[in-house]
Tab-separated table of C-alpha atoms in Angstrom:
chain	number	residue	atom	x	y	z
A	29	UNK	CA	-9.453	4.676	6.200
A	30	UNK	CA	-8.313	8.261	6.734
A	31	UNK	CA	-4.848	8.780	8.096
A	32	UNK	CA	-3.504	11.458	10.387
A	33	UNK	CA	-4.077	14.895	8.949
A	34	UNK	CA	-2.372	18.145	9.817
A	35	UNK	CA	-2.973	21.758	8.940
A	36	UNK	CA	-1.668	23.983	7.651
A	37	UNK	CA	0.840	22.130	5.505
A	38	UNK	CA	3.059	25.199	5.412
A	39	UNK	CA	3.216	28.230	7.665
A	40	UNK	CA	5.444	31.248	7.318
A	41	UNK	CA	5.384	33.661	10.221
A	42	UNK	CA	7.328	36.601	11.478
A	43	UNK	CA	9.527	36.325	14.513
A	44	UNK	CA	7.575	37.128	17.657
A	45	UNK	CA	4.183	36.055	16.335
A	46	UNK	CA	2.157	33.164	17.764
A	47	UNK	CA	1.251	30.155	15.627
A	48	UNK	CA	-1.210	27.338	16.031
A	49	UNK	CA	-0.785	23.960	14.371
A	50	UNK	CA	-3.570	21.420	14.141
A	51	UNK	CA	-3.628	17.631	14.125
A	52	UNK	CA	-6.510	15.240	13.449
A	53	UNK	CA	-5.548	11.732	14.555
A	54	UNK	CA	-6.802	8.468	13.128
A	55	UNK	CA	-10.268	7.737	14.449
A	56	UNK	CA	-10.132	5.373	17.418
A	57	UNK	CA	-6.517	6.127	18.262
A	58	UNK	CA	-6.319	7.171	21.885
A	59	UNK	CA	-2.680	8.237	21.904
A	60	UNK	CA	-1.434	11.343	20.150
A	61	UNK	CA	2.134	12.613	19.863
A	62	UNK	CA	3.833	15.735	18.597
A	63	UNK	CA	7.378	15.627	17.262
A	64	UNK	CA	9.661	18.226	15.733
A	65	UNK	CA	12.038	17.570	12.870
A	66	UNK	CA	14.674	20.181	12.150
A	67	UNK	CA	16.182	20.249	8.683
A	68	UNK	CA	18.299	17.167	8.021
A	69	UNK	CA	17.777	15.747	11.473
A	70	UNK	CA	15.799	13.058	13.213
A	71	UNK	CA	12.583	13.612	15.101
A	72	UNK	CA	12.456	15.022	18.609
A	73	UNK	CA	9.557	14.130	20.891
A	74	UNK	CA	7.596	17.119	22.171
A	75	UNK	CA	4.404	16.040	23.936
A	76	UNK	CA	2.116	13.026	24.351
A	77	UNK	CA	-1.609	12.718	25.077
A	78	UNK	CA	-3.366	9.544	26.189
A	79	UNK	CA	-7.098	9.632	26.733
A	80	UNK	CA	-8.043	11.905	29.602
A	81	UNK	CA	-4.734	11.536	31.412
A	82	UNK	CA	-2.481	14.521	31.998
A	83	UNK	CA	-0.231	14.987	28.986
A	84	UNK	CA	3.459	14.166	29.095
A	85	UNK	CA	5.114	17.482	28.325
A	86	UNK	CA	8.650	16.353	29.003
A	87	UNK	CA	9.827	17.068	25.461
A	88	UNK	CA	8.627	20.649	25.152
A	89	UNK	CA	11.727	22.825	24.611
A	90	UNK	CA	10.442	25.932	26.374
A	91	UNK	CA	7.379	27.440	27.988
A	92	UNK	CA	6.575	29.121	24.686
A	93	UNK	CA	5.324	25.726	23.523
A	94	UNK	CA	1.987	24.327	24.634
A	95	UNK	CA	-0.548	21.857	23.310
A	96	UNK	CA	-4.125	20.881	23.937
A	97	UNK	CA	-6.265	17.977	22.940
A	98	UNK	CA	-10.036	17.763	22.904
A	99	UNK	CA	-10.986	14.344	24.282
A	100	UNK	CA	-9.546	11.764	21.961
A	101	UNK	CA	-9.700	13.869	18.854
A	102	UNK	CA	-8.137	17.051	17.554
A	103	UNK	CA	-4.970	18.507	19.033
A	104	UNK	CA	-3.428	21.936	18.617
A	105	UNK	CA	0.201	22.820	19.200
A	106	UNK	CA	0.762	26.481	19.980
A	107	UNK	CA	4.073	28.263	19.784
A	108	UNK	CA	4.099	31.739	21.288
A	109	UNK	CA	6.541	34.496	20.383
A	110	UNK	CA	8.119	32.375	17.672
A	111	UNK	CA	11.874	32.419	17.207
A	112	UNK	CA	13.901	31.499	14.147
A	113	UNK	CA	15.120	28.333	15.832
A	114	UNK	CA	11.498	27.161	15.920
A	115	UNK	CA	11.659	26.688	12.148
A	116	UNK	CA	11.117	22.990	11.538
A	117	UNK	CA	8.583	20.443	10.403
A	118	UNK	CA	6.135	19.616	13.166
A	119	UNK	CA	4.820	16.079	12.914
A	120	UNK	CA	1.835	14.606	14.639
A	121	UNK	CA	1.354	10.879	15.171
A	122	UNK	CA	-1.346	8.722	16.674
A	123	UNK	CA	-1.569	5.154	17.850
A	124	UNK	CA	-3.856	2.712	19.569
A	125	UNK	CA	-3.388	2.373	23.297
A	126	UNK	CA	0.349	2.180	23.996
A	127	UNK	CA	1.601	-0.981	25.592
A	128	UNK	CA	-1.161	-3.096	24.171
A	129	UNK	CA	0.973	-4.597	21.464
A	130	UNK	CA	-0.502	-2.455	18.736
A	131	UNK	CA	1.297	0.755	19.392
A	132	UNK	CA	2.778	1.576	16.033
A	133	UNK	CA	2.612	5.296	15.557
A	134	UNK	CA	1.162	6.585	12.321
A	135	UNK	CA	2.374	9.980	11.233
A	136	UNK	CA	0.716	12.880	9.511
A	137	UNK	CA	2.305	14.808	6.647
A	138	UNK	CA	3.608	17.494	8.963
A	139	UNK	CA	3.432	21.265	9.095
A	140	UNK	CA	6.486	23.070	7.792
A	141	UNK	CA	6.981	26.163	9.936
A	142	UNK	CA	9.287	28.906	8.758
A	143	UNK	CA	9.985	31.835	11.073
A	144	UNK	CA	11.408	34.867	9.284
B	3	UNK	CA	18.411	7.169	28.919
B	4	UNK	CA	17.594	5.649	25.585
B	5	UNK	CA	19.538	6.468	22.463
B	6	UNK	CA	19.490	5.380	18.826
B	7	UNK	CA	22.483	5.788	16.546
B	8	UNK	CA	22.461	5.536	12.784
B	9	UNK	CA	26.087	6.016	11.904
B	10	UNK	CA	25.512	6.147	8.152
B	11	UNK	CA	24.180	9.586	7.312
B	12	UNK	CA	24.061	8.972	3.578
B	13	UNK	CA	24.393	5.934	1.328
B	14	UNK	CA	24.423	5.880	-2.434
B	15	UNK	CA	23.966	2.684	-4.416
B	16	UNK	CA	23.165	1.710	-7.956
B	17	UNK	CA	19.856	0.065	-8.664
B	18	UNK	CA	19.758	-3.686	-7.987
B	19	UNK	CA	22.495	-3.525	-5.388
B	20	UNK	CA	21.781	-4.793	-1.910
B	21	UNK	CA	22.167	-2.255	0.877
B	22	UNK	CA	22.173	-2.535	4.667
B	23	UNK	CA	21.240	0.334	6.964
B	24	UNK	CA	22.726	0.099	10.414
B	25	UNK	CA	20.990	0.894	13.690
B	26	UNK	CA	22.483	0.621	17.156
B	27	UNK	CA	20.458	1.392	20.266
B	28	UNK	CA	20.966	1.916	23.973
B	29	UNK	CA	18.411	1.246	26.659
B	30	UNK	CA	18.329	0.113	30.278
B	31	UNK	CA	14.954	-1.541	29.869
B	32	UNK	CA	14.621	-5.247	29.312
B	33	UNK	CA	11.376	-4.730	27.438
B	34	UNK	CA	11.458	-2.350	24.519
B	35	UNK	CA	10.326	-1.970	20.944
B	36	UNK	CA	12.277	-1.164	17.817
B	37	UNK	CA	10.908	0.396	14.678
B	38	UNK	CA	11.932	1.389	11.196
B	39	UNK	CA	10.237	4.196	9.329
B	40	UNK	CA	10.720	5.413	5.775
B	41	UNK	CA	10.500	9.099	4.902
B	42	UNK	CA	10.265	9.560	1.125
B	43	UNK	CA	10.801	12.966	-0.492
B	44	UNK	CA	7.127	13.744	0.087
B	45	UNK	CA	7.971	13.929	3.782
B	46	UNK	CA	5.401	11.634	5.346
B	47	UNK	CA	6.829	8.905	7.568
B	48	UNK	CA	5.784	5.411	6.612
B	49	UNK	CA	5.835	2.667	9.223
B	50	UNK	CA	7.828	-0.378	8.066
B	51	UNK	CA	8.284	-2.706	11.019
B	52	UNK	CA	7.938	-3.074	14.776
B	53	UNK	CA	9.953	-5.612	16.745
B	54	UNK	CA	9.760	-6.265	20.491
B	55	UNK	CA	12.814	-7.094	22.554
B	56	UNK	CA	11.734	-10.680	23.204
B	57	UNK	CA	11.505	-11.578	19.573
B	58	UNK	CA	14.915	-11.917	17.980
B	59	UNK	CA	13.647	-13.801	14.984
B	60	UNK	CA	14.708	-12.103	11.803
B	61	UNK	CA	11.968	-10.983	9.493
B	62	UNK	CA	11.698	-10.804	5.752
B	63	UNK	CA	9.068	-8.904	3.840
B	64	UNK	CA	9.578	-8.962	0.119
B	65	UNK	CA	12.849	-7.196	-0.612
B	66	UNK	CA	13.124	-5.974	2.978
B	67	UNK	CA	14.706	-7.899	5.815
B	68	UNK	CA	15.605	-7.034	9.376
B	69	UNK	CA	18.343	-8.488	11.566
B	70	UNK	CA	17.804	-7.965	15.298
B	71	UNK	CA	20.730	-8.890	17.543
B	72	UNK	CA	20.402	-8.118	21.245
B	73	UNK	CA	23.997	-9.136	21.867
B	74	UNK	CA	25.206	-6.186	19.843
B	75	UNK	CA	22.155	-3.951	20.434
B	76	UNK	CA	21.614	-3.687	16.724
B	77	UNK	CA	18.573	-3.734	14.484
B	78	UNK	CA	19.831	-3.539	10.923
B	79	UNK	CA	17.701	-3.199	7.826
B	80	UNK	CA	18.604	-4.700	4.461
B	81	UNK	CA	17.055	-3.882	1.118
B	82	UNK	CA	17.726	-6.501	-1.521
B	83	UNK	CA	17.883	-5.559	-5.195
B	84	UNK	CA	17.331	-1.890	-4.450
B	85	UNK	CA	15.113	0.218	-6.670
B	86	UNK	CA	14.977	3.919	-7.359
B	87	UNK	CA	11.700	4.108	-5.411
B	88	UNK	CA	13.606	3.029	-2.306
B	89	UNK	CA	15.314	6.422	-2.266
B	90	UNK	CA	14.316	8.019	1.010
B	91	UNK	CA	15.495	8.781	4.505
B	92	UNK	CA	15.164	5.797	6.801
B	93	UNK	CA	14.772	6.200	10.544
B	94	UNK	CA	15.315	3.637	13.245
B	95	UNK	CA	13.458	4.290	16.505
B	96	UNK	CA	13.114	2.853	19.998
B	97	UNK	CA	10.418	2.962	22.639
B	98	UNK	CA	10.699	1.594	26.155
B	99	UNK	CA	7.907	-0.399	27.736
B	100	UNK	CA	8.290	1.265	31.124
B	101	UNK	CA	7.636	4.576	29.479
B	102	UNK	CA	3.876	4.769	29.687
B	103	UNK	CA	3.601	6.799	26.553
B	104	UNK	CA	5.848	4.673	24.397
B	105	UNK	CA	7.131	7.807	22.770
B	106	UNK	CA	9.748	7.147	20.158
B	107	UNK	CA	13.409	8.026	20.311
B	108	UNK	CA	14.687	8.369	16.780
B	109	UNK	CA	18.096	7.993	15.247
B	110	UNK	CA	19.369	10.741	13.013
B	111	UNK	CA	18.315	8.916	9.880
B	112	UNK	CA	20.131	7.479	6.883
B	113	UNK	CA	19.540	9.042	3.501
B	114	UNK	CA	19.515	6.329	0.845
B	115	UNK	CA	19.959	7.326	-2.764
B	116	UNK	CA	19.396	4.641	-5.354
B	117	UNK	CA	20.642	5.625	-8.781
B	118	UNK	CA	19.360	4.031	-11.970
């Protein structure tokens, strides 16, 4: 079946502009995660959605970052007034209900964001 | 707080050699999950294995094997008879059961280069 998809695959933006990144999770996966991967580093957790519960935003680095999710489907990650340190690959993952023993996260291909 | 350490940032081997990637974790939870992911040059993370903290049985899957030792808080990954296609960055990750979202804490990754 279809995996996690993300768009765009690459985004180049000027410092100070807003960007919107999109994630389509695997159908039937109720949990959705956003991570950030800076060049040559591991992944940092940003935000988590589970069903209709309030999202866990504990990983968002600043109030310039926000995310929304429509039900149990598409999510958008918005970065306002982008800064050069926001340059990274933004990865989305989805999983079945966490804690139910089938909570492997499946990752999308990522969006490579470059802020000039 | 949870932490995952992959002390080997880069390993280079010649094809057919065996190679072990180290992973050491820290957590206060008694119930947790450990994962390995592969990130090939294409960038997309590929799930390899999930192990829960109550299952210390080692696992073998083809040329891959995993050694989980709670006594040393380690979850090492061995590739037997390495192949060029194994070249990738490998990430070890941890999630804690008392964290409702099961978000992953990643190590910094180990870049494996297999030369022909």
